Amino acid sequence: MEFSIYTSKQIERGIFAANIAVAGLVIVCFALLFGFASPMIPTGALNFVQALVVIVFCGERFMRLYMARSKRLYLRGHWFEFALLGLLLVLLFRAGAWENSAIIRQVAIGIYLAFQTTAKLARRTVSIASKGKNPVGMMLCVFGIMIVLGTLFLMLPASGARGRIGFVDAVFTATSAVTVTGLTVKSTAVDVSLFGQHIILVLMQLGGLSIVIFGVVLAFMAGQVFSIKEKTFVGDILSLDQFGHTGKVVTFILVTTVLIELAGTLLLLNSWGSLASGTYSKWFYSVFYSVSAFCNGGFDLMEGSLSPVRDRLSVYFVICPLIILGGMGFGVMYNVGTICKDIVSRMAKRIFSRDRIEFADPRRRLQLQSKIVLVTTLLLVVVPAFAFLVFENNMKPSHDISFTSVQENIFGPGARPQPHFGFLESIFVSVSARTAGFSTSDVGALSSVSLALLMVLMFIGGSPASTAGGIKTVTFAIIIMAAWATVRKRGHVEMFRRSVTLAAVGRSLVIVLLFAATIMVASSALAITERHNTFTLGQIMFETTSAMTTSGLSTGITPTLTTAGKGLIICTMLAGRLGPLALLAFMTLNLKPARYSYPEEPVMVG
């Protein structure tokens, strides 16, 4: 446990409270400094706050070192925090020789504070959740704090490009960013300033990785010790089969995320042309879209999503892989990564080792979870892509009048298949629909059959322990194979010569039913709140499905929703990000499993 190496728990709690207070103070100063046209605080006050923060940070480190029973073990376990503190001190004392020294100091302090508070909050969340206490309530509180802070920053005058962003619109945008949905009531390209776009970028990154996973990475880096129960809880989040791998996996998550997003940024640098003028603008566009794609956020900096750059190959060969990797799940990526590492290591030993004696090292195998995710993902990319290609290029309204009338009745007037739909565009829609919410064409102009297929893909979503939403690919595969097992009269659900547990089948069924029920209830409620608008039932169901699955695609009705409708979509996005099983666990927290069973009796079904 974290407290076991200290002599006083009261002092430790006091230090934690001081950290929270200082974090709040710096956040306020940050808002007063950057959130208005001119700074609302004098430079002297800012310097005082900076000095206070440095004193608190240094005092905290040395207080912890003084309280530690073993100074050597503490220094060895917390070397990263001391290195980060040393870097902070260097930046604070050297910033005076650079331009914009106040901004450099404030950003440096903000990054360090974000590291500290996120690691501590995640550590507390994991500790409480591992003890069987309300983990969903803790997660809801963490998401709530992020949404509140994001809302306050988005309501600042500096966040709006054409006037202040209203309260409801700010809450909607912050929730959409934290839940990595991508639905917007204000155009990120036109109505949000560069400062506001930076806020959305930070919210996407924190919300996409999940604040708990992100914080656990920071907590491990900070040298905080986790108990076996806590490691098991984190392993469940990451879909691990052994808690002993937790430390390696969280390190893998951090390194993989940084490398993938950095690679995406570099590959996208030359994709913007005249849309991003200037070096900083090109870098910001590339970073924003790389993070948005990998975290499956779906936010964009151009009108019409990616339509202005639909002729660039980087849209298809960079953003598509980023979306797929982000929706694959860190557990699967770790499993595949260890297998690749094992293969390379064996090849290197055979080539460079002088000793030709081969030892029978156990080969790492592709786990059942990984096989299901990889095969299902491939099928859900290829099959729908060909379907979109057929639907959009062959089902012309002019050839089928009845089809046109049905389409207009369901998805509104003007809904027409587009004149040409290329293969790459079909692949992109197939990939983006399940998780990211990007589009290279007008979604509202797709045929009704394509829109129905999009809803199915959004409903399925990405994979477990990923940045994506939906019922997840594994759930979908288990339900399909359970039906196949029933047809074949098999007693167990079998996949890749393995049997899936009955509990997994039951959870999959619950997830599907809860998702479907939530979408139906939300659609009915939205139809009531928007009864004075001209939205069709298809548009309403598409919107609620997109919100619940955190996909972010829209037929274009989001900005015109009423205040009640926006509030309903906000709640739906949050419910979709938490997941149906989490909500069910929250509602049944105090229920205990029954210790008895009744006799079985056959019933007729079908």
Short mmCIF file of N, CA and C in Angstrom, two decimals, residues 85-224:
data_model
loop_
_atom_site.label_atom_id
_atom_site.label_comp_id
_atom_site.label_asym_id
_atom_site.label_seq_id
_atom_site.Cartn_x
_atom_site.Cartn_y
_atom_site.Cartn_z
N LEU A 85 10.52 17.09 -10.70
CA LEU A 85 10.61 18.29 -9.88
C LEU A 85 11.87 19.07 -10.21
N GLY A 86 12.98 18.37 -10.43
CA GLY A 86 14.21 19.05 -10.83
C GLY A 86 14.06 19.78 -12.15
N LEU A 87 13.38 19.14 -13.10
CA LEU A 87 13.14 19.79 -14.39
C LEU A 87 12.25 21.01 -14.22
N LEU A 88 11.25 20.91 -13.34
CA LEU A 88 10.38 22.05 -13.06
C LEU A 88 11.17 23.22 -12.50
N LEU A 89 12.04 22.95 -11.54
CA LEU A 89 12.85 24.02 -10.94
C LEU A 89 13.75 24.67 -11.97
N VAL A 90 14.34 23.87 -12.85
CA VAL A 90 15.19 24.43 -13.90
C VAL A 90 14.39 25.36 -14.81
N LEU A 91 13.18 24.92 -15.19
CA LEU A 91 12.35 25.75 -16.06
C LEU A 91 11.93 27.04 -15.37
N LEU A 92 11.61 26.95 -14.08
CA LEU A 92 11.16 28.14 -13.36
C LEU A 92 12.28 29.17 -13.22
N PHE A 93 13.49 28.71 -12.95
CA PHE A 93 14.59 29.65 -12.73
C PHE A 93 15.22 30.12 -14.05
N ARG A 94 15.10 29.30 -15.11
CA ARG A 94 15.71 29.67 -16.38
C ARG A 94 14.73 30.39 -17.31
N ALA A 95 13.44 30.37 -16.97
CA ALA A 95 12.44 30.95 -17.87
C ALA A 95 12.59 32.45 -18.00
N GLY A 96 13.19 33.10 -17.01
CA GLY A 96 13.35 34.55 -17.08
C GLY A 96 14.18 35.01 -18.26
N ALA A 97 15.04 34.15 -18.78
CA ALA A 97 15.89 34.53 -19.91
C ALA A 97 15.19 34.31 -21.25
N TRP A 98 13.97 33.77 -21.24
CA TRP A 98 13.26 33.49 -22.48
C TRP A 98 12.08 34.43 -22.65
N GLU A 99 11.56 34.48 -23.87
CA GLU A 99 10.35 35.25 -24.11
C GLU A 99 9.15 34.52 -23.50
N ASN A 100 8.13 35.32 -23.14
CA ASN A 100 6.91 34.76 -22.53
C ASN A 100 7.25 33.89 -21.32
N SER A 101 8.11 34.42 -20.45
CA SER A 101 8.56 33.64 -19.29
C SER A 101 7.40 33.28 -18.37
N ALA A 102 6.43 34.21 -18.22
CA ALA A 102 5.29 33.92 -17.34
C ALA A 102 4.48 32.74 -17.86
N ILE A 103 4.29 32.69 -19.17
CA ILE A 103 3.53 31.59 -19.76
C ILE A 103 4.27 30.27 -19.59
N ILE A 104 5.59 30.30 -19.80
CA ILE A 104 6.40 29.08 -19.66
C ILE A 104 6.31 28.55 -18.24
N ARG A 105 6.45 29.46 -17.26
CA ARG A 105 6.37 29.03 -15.86
C ARG A 105 4.99 28.45 -15.55
N GLN A 106 3.94 29.13 -16.01
CA GLN A 106 2.59 28.68 -15.70
C GLN A 106 2.30 27.32 -16.33
N VAL A 107 2.72 27.13 -17.57
CA VAL A 107 2.49 25.85 -18.24
C VAL A 107 3.28 24.74 -17.56
N ALA A 108 4.54 25.02 -17.17
CA ALA A 108 5.36 24.02 -16.49
C ALA A 108 4.72 23.59 -15.18
N ILE A 109 4.26 24.58 -14.41
CA ILE A 109 3.60 24.26 -13.13
C ILE A 109 2.30 23.50 -13.38
N GLY A 110 1.56 23.90 -14.42
CA GLY A 110 0.31 23.21 -14.72
C GLY A 110 0.51 21.76 -15.08
N ILE A 111 1.54 21.48 -15.88
CA ILE A 111 1.83 20.09 -16.27
C ILE A 111 2.21 19.27 -15.04
N TYR A 112 3.05 19.84 -14.18
CA TYR A 112 3.45 19.10 -12.99
C TYR A 112 2.25 18.84 -12.08
N LEU A 113 1.40 19.86 -11.91
CA LEU A 113 0.22 19.69 -11.07
C LEU A 113 -0.74 18.65 -11.66
N ALA A 114 -0.91 18.68 -12.98
CA ALA A 114 -1.76 17.68 -13.61
C ALA A 114 -1.23 16.28 -13.35
N PHE A 115 0.08 16.12 -13.43
CA PHE A 115 0.71 14.83 -13.13
C PHE A 115 0.41 14.40 -11.70
N GLN A 116 0.63 15.31 -10.75
CA GLN A 116 0.47 14.97 -9.33
C GLN A 116 -0.98 14.64 -8.98
N THR A 117 -1.89 15.54 -9.32
CA THR A 117 -3.28 15.35 -8.90
C THR A 117 -3.94 14.18 -9.62
N THR A 118 -3.64 14.00 -10.90
CA THR A 118 -4.23 12.88 -11.63
C THR A 118 -3.76 11.55 -11.06
N ALA A 119 -2.47 11.44 -10.77
CA ALA A 119 -1.94 10.21 -10.19
C ALA A 119 -2.58 9.92 -8.84
N LYS A 120 -2.75 10.95 -8.02
CA LYS A 120 -3.31 10.74 -6.68
C LYS A 120 -4.80 10.40 -6.74
N LEU A 121 -5.54 11.11 -7.59
CA LEU A 121 -6.96 10.82 -7.71
C LEU A 121 -7.20 9.41 -8.24
N ALA A 122 -6.42 9.03 -9.25
CA ALA A 122 -6.55 7.68 -9.79
C ALA A 122 -6.16 6.63 -8.76
N ARG A 123 -5.12 6.92 -7.99
CA ARG A 123 -4.68 6.00 -6.93
C ARG A 123 -5.78 5.80 -5.91
N ARG A 124 -6.45 6.90 -5.51
CA ARG A 124 -7.55 6.79 -4.55
C ARG A 124 -8.73 6.02 -5.17
N THR A 125 -9.02 6.30 -6.44
CA THR A 125 -10.12 5.61 -7.10
C THR A 125 -9.88 4.11 -7.17
N VAL A 126 -8.69 3.71 -7.57
CA VAL A 126 -8.35 2.29 -7.65
C VAL A 126 -8.41 1.65 -6.27
N SER A 127 -7.92 2.36 -5.26
CA SER A 127 -7.92 1.82 -3.90
C SER A 127 -9.34 1.58 -3.40
N ILE A 128 -10.23 2.54 -3.64
CA ILE A 128 -11.62 2.39 -3.20
C ILE A 128 -12.32 1.29 -4.00
N ALA A 129 -12.10 1.28 -5.32
CA ALA A 129 -12.76 0.29 -6.17
C ALA A 129 -12.32 -1.13 -5.83
N SER A 130 -11.05 -1.31 -5.50
CA SER A 130 -10.54 -2.65 -5.21
C SER A 130 -11.09 -3.20 -3.90
N LYS A 131 -11.59 -2.32 -3.04
CA LYS A 131 -12.15 -2.75 -1.76
C LYS A 131 -13.65 -3.05 -1.86
N GLY A 132 -14.18 -3.00 -3.08
CA GLY A 132 -15.58 -3.31 -3.27
C GLY A 132 -16.50 -2.14 -3.05
N LYS A 133 -15.96 -0.97 -2.79
CA LYS A 133 -16.79 0.21 -2.62
C LYS A 133 -17.16 0.75 -3.99
N ASN A 134 -18.08 1.59 -4.07
CA ASN A 134 -18.71 2.11 -5.28
C ASN A 134 -17.72 2.65 -6.31
N PRO A 135 -17.15 1.81 -7.18
CA PRO A 135 -16.20 2.32 -8.17
C PRO A 135 -16.87 3.17 -9.24
N VAL A 136 -18.12 2.84 -9.58
CA VAL A 136 -18.82 3.60 -10.60
C VAL A 136 -19.10 5.02 -10.12
N GLY A 137 -19.46 5.13 -8.83
CA GLY A 137 -19.66 6.46 -8.27
C GLY A 137 -18.39 7.27 -8.32
N MET A 138 -17.25 6.62 -8.04
CA MET A 138 -15.97 7.32 -8.12
C MET A 138 -15.67 7.75 -9.56
N MET A 139 -15.91 6.86 -10.51
CA MET A 139 -15.68 7.20 -11.91
C MET A 139 -16.59 8.34 -12.35
N LEU A 140 -17.83 8.30 -11.89
CA LEU A 140 -18.78 9.36 -12.23
C LEU A 140 -18.31 10.70 -11.67
N CYS A 141 -17.78 10.66 -10.45
CA CYS A 141 -17.25 11.89 -9.84
C CYS A 141 -16.05 12.42 -10.63
N VAL A 142 -15.16 11.51 -11.04
CA VAL A 142 -13.98 11.93 -11.80
C VAL A 142 -14.40 12.54 -13.13
N PHE A 143 -15.31 11.87 -13.84
CA PHE A 143 -15.81 12.43 -15.10
C PHE A 143 -16.51 13.76 -14.86
N GLY A 144 -17.27 13.83 -13.76
CA GLY A 144 -17.97 15.07 -13.43
C GLY A 144 -17.01 16.22 -13.19
N ILE A 145 -15.92 15.95 -12.47
CA ILE A 145 -14.92 17.00 -12.22
C ILE A 145 -14.31 17.47 -13.53
N MET A 146 -13.97 16.54 -14.40
CA MET A 146 -13.39 16.91 -15.69
C MET A 146 -14.37 17.73 -16.52
N ILE A 147 -15.64 17.34 -16.51
CA ILE A 147 -16.64 18.07 -17.29
C ILE A 147 -16.85 19.47 -16.73
N VAL A 148 -16.89 19.59 -15.40
CA VAL A 148 -17.07 20.91 -14.78
C VAL A 148 -15.90 21.82 -15.12
N LEU A 149 -14.68 21.32 -14.96
CA LEU A 149 -13.50 22.13 -15.29
C LEU A 149 -13.49 22.49 -16.78
N GLY A 150 -13.80 21.51 -17.63
CA GLY A 150 -13.85 21.80 -19.07
C GLY A 150 -14.90 22.83 -19.41
N THR A 151 -16.06 22.74 -18.74
CA THR A 151 -17.13 23.71 -18.98
C THR A 151 -16.70 25.11 -18.59
N LEU A 152 -16.08 25.25 -17.42
CA LEU A 152 -15.64 26.56 -16.96
C LEU A 152 -14.62 27.17 -17.91
N PHE A 153 -13.69 26.37 -18.39
CA PHE A 153 -12.68 26.89 -19.32
C PHE A 153 -13.30 27.25 -20.67
N LEU A 154 -14.26 26.45 -21.13
CA LEU A 154 -14.89 26.74 -22.42
C LEU A 154 -15.81 27.95 -22.35
N MET A 155 -16.27 28.31 -21.16
CA MET A 155 -17.12 29.49 -21.00
C MET A 155 -16.32 30.77 -20.90
N LEU A 156 -15.00 30.67 -20.78
CA LEU A 156 -14.17 31.87 -20.72
C LEU A 156 -14.23 32.62 -22.05
N PRO A 157 -14.11 33.95 -22.01
CA PRO A 157 -14.18 34.73 -23.26
C PRO A 157 -13.16 34.29 -24.30
N ALA A 158 -11.98 33.86 -23.86
CA ALA A 158 -10.93 33.49 -24.81
C ALA A 158 -11.24 32.19 -25.54
N SER A 159 -12.21 31.41 -25.07
CA SER A 159 -12.52 30.12 -25.71
C SER A 159 -13.42 30.27 -26.93
N GLY A 160 -14.17 31.36 -26.99
CA GLY A 160 -15.08 31.57 -28.11
C GLY A 160 -14.47 32.42 -29.19
N ALA A 161 -14.60 31.97 -30.43
CA ALA A 161 -14.08 32.75 -31.56
C ALA A 161 -15.07 33.83 -32.00
N ARG A 162 -16.36 33.60 -31.75
CA ARG A 162 -17.39 34.57 -32.13
C ARG A 162 -18.30 34.84 -30.94
N GLY A 163 -17.70 35.31 -29.86
CA GLY A 163 -18.45 35.56 -28.64
C GLY A 163 -18.35 34.39 -27.68
N ARG A 164 -18.81 34.62 -26.47
CA ARG A 164 -18.72 33.58 -25.44
C ARG A 164 -19.59 32.38 -25.79
N ILE A 165 -19.11 31.22 -25.38
CA ILE A 165 -19.89 29.99 -25.53
C ILE A 165 -20.83 29.88 -24.34
N GLY A 166 -22.11 29.66 -24.61
CA GLY A 166 -23.10 29.58 -23.55
C GLY A 166 -22.89 28.39 -22.63
N PHE A 167 -23.59 28.43 -21.49
CA PHE A 167 -23.40 27.39 -20.48
C PHE A 167 -23.78 26.01 -21.01
N VAL A 168 -24.96 25.89 -21.60
CA VAL A 168 -25.42 24.58 -22.08
C VAL A 168 -24.50 24.06 -23.17
N ASP A 169 -24.11 24.94 -24.10
CA ASP A 169 -23.22 24.51 -25.18
C ASP A 169 -21.84 24.13 -24.65
N ALA A 170 -21.37 24.83 -23.62
CA ALA A 170 -20.07 24.50 -23.02
C ALA A 170 -20.13 23.14 -22.32
N VAL A 171 -21.22 22.88 -21.59
CA VAL A 171 -21.38 21.58 -20.93
C VAL A 171 -21.45 20.47 -21.98
N PHE A 172 -22.19 20.71 -23.05
CA PHE A 172 -22.32 19.72 -24.12
C PHE A 172 -20.97 19.41 -24.74
N THR A 173 -20.21 20.46 -25.07
CA THR A 173 -18.91 20.26 -25.72
C THR A 173 -17.93 19.57 -24.79
N ALA A 174 -17.91 19.98 -23.50
CA ALA A 174 -17.00 19.36 -22.54
C ALA A 174 -17.34 17.89 -22.34
N THR A 175 -18.63 17.58 -22.23
CA THR A 175 -19.05 16.18 -22.07
C THR A 175 -18.69 15.36 -23.30
N SER A 176 -18.92 15.94 -24.47
CA SER A 176 -18.59 15.23 -25.71
C SER A 176 -17.10 14.96 -25.82
N ALA A 177 -16.27 15.91 -25.34
CA ALA A 177 -14.81 15.71 -25.40
C ALA A 177 -14.35 14.69 -24.37
N VAL A 178 -14.87 14.77 -23.15
CA VAL A 178 -14.46 13.85 -22.09
C VAL A 178 -14.90 12.42 -22.41
N THR A 179 -16.10 12.28 -22.97
CA THR A 179 -16.59 10.95 -23.33
C THR A 179 -16.13 10.53 -24.72
N VAL A 180 -15.27 11.35 -25.35
CA VAL A 180 -14.74 11.11 -26.71
C VAL A 180 -15.84 10.70 -27.68
N THR A 181 -16.91 11.48 -27.69
CA THR A 181 -18.02 11.23 -28.60
C THR A 181 -17.83 11.98 -29.91
N GLY A 182 -17.68 13.30 -29.83
CA GLY A 182 -17.46 14.09 -31.04
C GLY A 182 -18.68 14.84 -31.53
N LEU A 183 -19.84 14.64 -30.89
CA LEU A 183 -21.01 15.43 -31.25
C LEU A 183 -20.80 16.87 -30.80
N THR A 184 -21.18 17.82 -31.63
CA THR A 184 -20.95 19.23 -31.31
C THR A 184 -22.20 20.05 -31.62
N VAL A 185 -22.44 21.05 -30.78
CA VAL A 185 -23.49 22.03 -31.04
C VAL A 185 -22.89 23.33 -31.52
N LYS A 186 -21.59 23.49 -31.35
CA LYS A 186 -20.84 24.62 -31.87
C LYS A 186 -19.72 24.10 -32.75
N SER A 187 -19.51 24.73 -33.87
CA SER A 187 -18.46 24.30 -34.77
C SER A 187 -17.10 24.52 -34.13
N THR A 188 -16.33 23.45 -33.97
CA THR A 188 -15.00 23.57 -33.39
C THR A 188 -14.09 24.42 -34.27
N ALA A 189 -14.34 24.42 -35.56
CA ALA A 189 -13.50 25.18 -36.49
C ALA A 189 -13.84 26.66 -36.50
N VAL A 190 -15.12 27.01 -36.34
CA VAL A 190 -15.57 28.39 -36.51
C VAL A 190 -15.88 29.07 -35.19
N ASP A 191 -16.59 28.39 -34.30
CA ASP A 191 -17.08 29.01 -33.08
C ASP A 191 -16.14 28.89 -31.89
N VAL A 192 -15.12 28.04 -31.99
CA VAL A 192 -14.18 27.82 -30.88
C VAL A 192 -12.82 28.39 -31.27
N SER A 193 -12.22 29.15 -30.36
CA SER A 193 -10.92 29.76 -30.62
C SER A 193 -9.80 28.74 -30.46
N LEU A 194 -8.58 29.19 -30.74
CA LEU A 194 -7.42 28.31 -30.59
C LEU A 194 -7.27 27.88 -29.13
N PHE A 195 -7.52 28.79 -28.19
CA PHE A 195 -7.46 28.44 -26.77
C PHE A 195 -8.49 27.36 -26.44
N GLY A 196 -9.72 27.53 -26.92
CA GLY A 196 -10.75 26.53 -26.68
C GLY A 196 -10.44 25.20 -27.33
N GLN A 197 -9.82 25.23 -28.50
CA GLN A 197 -9.43 23.99 -29.16
C GLN A 197 -8.37 23.25 -28.36
N HIS A 198 -7.46 23.98 -27.72
CA HIS A 198 -6.47 23.34 -26.85
C HIS A 198 -7.16 22.67 -25.65
N ILE A 199 -8.18 23.32 -25.10
CA ILE A 199 -8.93 22.74 -23.98
C ILE A 199 -9.60 21.44 -24.42
N ILE A 200 -10.22 21.44 -25.59
CA ILE A 200 -10.87 20.24 -26.12
C ILE A 200 -9.85 19.13 -26.34
N LEU A 201 -8.67 19.49 -26.82
CA LEU A 201 -7.61 18.50 -27.05
C LEU A 201 -7.21 17.81 -25.75
N VAL A 202 -7.04 18.59 -24.68
CA VAL A 202 -6.66 18.03 -23.38
C VAL A 202 -7.78 17.13 -22.85
N LEU A 203 -9.03 17.58 -22.95
CA LEU A 203 -10.15 16.78 -22.47
C LEU A 203 -10.27 15.46 -23.24
N MET A 204 -10.04 15.51 -24.54
CA MET A 204 -10.07 14.28 -25.34
C MET A 204 -9.00 13.29 -24.91
N GLN A 205 -7.79 13.80 -24.68
CA GLN A 205 -6.68 12.92 -24.31
C GLN A 205 -6.93 12.26 -22.97
N LEU A 206 -7.39 13.04 -21.99
CA LEU A 206 -7.66 12.48 -20.66
C LEU A 206 -8.87 11.56 -20.69
N GLY A 207 -9.93 11.97 -21.37
CA GLY A 207 -11.13 11.15 -21.43
C GLY A 207 -10.97 9.91 -22.28
N GLY A 208 -10.18 10.01 -23.34
CA GLY A 208 -10.02 8.87 -24.24
C GLY A 208 -9.29 7.71 -23.60
N LEU A 209 -8.21 8.02 -22.89
CA LEU A 209 -7.46 6.94 -22.23
C LEU A 209 -8.15 6.46 -20.97
N SER A 210 -9.19 7.16 -20.54
CA SER A 210 -9.84 6.94 -19.24
C SER A 210 -8.93 7.50 -18.17
N ILE A 211 -9.50 8.37 -17.36
CA ILE A 211 -8.70 9.06 -16.35
C ILE A 211 -8.07 8.07 -15.37
N VAL A 212 -8.73 6.92 -15.14
CA VAL A 212 -8.16 5.94 -14.22
C VAL A 212 -6.94 5.28 -14.84
N ILE A 213 -7.06 4.83 -16.10
CA ILE A 213 -5.91 4.21 -16.76
C ILE A 213 -4.76 5.20 -16.87
N PHE A 214 -5.09 6.43 -17.28
CA PHE A 214 -4.07 7.47 -17.41
C PHE A 214 -3.42 7.74 -16.06
N GLY A 215 -4.25 7.82 -15.02
CA GLY A 215 -3.71 8.09 -13.69
C GLY A 215 -2.91 6.94 -13.13
N VAL A 216 -3.31 5.70 -13.43
CA VAL A 216 -2.55 4.54 -12.97
C VAL A 216 -1.16 4.54 -13.58
N VAL A 217 -1.07 4.92 -14.86
CA VAL A 217 0.24 5.03 -15.50
C VAL A 217 1.10 6.04 -14.75
N LEU A 218 0.52 7.19 -14.45
CA LEU A 218 1.27 8.22 -13.73
C LEU A 218 1.62 7.76 -12.32
N ALA A 219 0.69 7.04 -11.67
CA ALA A 219 0.96 6.57 -10.31
C ALA A 219 2.11 5.57 -10.29
N PHE A 220 2.15 4.67 -11.26
CA PHE A 220 3.28 3.74 -11.34
C PHE A 220 4.58 4.48 -11.62
N MET A 221 4.51 5.49 -12.49
CA MET A 221 5.71 6.27 -12.79
C MET A 221 6.18 7.04 -11.56
N ALA A 222 5.22 7.45 -10.72
CA ALA A 222 5.56 8.19 -9.51
C ALA A 222 6.06 7.29 -8.39
N GLY A 223 6.09 5.99 -8.62
CA GLY A 223 6.63 5.07 -7.64
C GLY A 223 5.62 4.62 -6.60
N GLN A 224 4.32 4.90 -6.81
CA GLN A 224 3.32 4.48 -5.84
C GLN A 224 3.12 2.97 -5.92
#
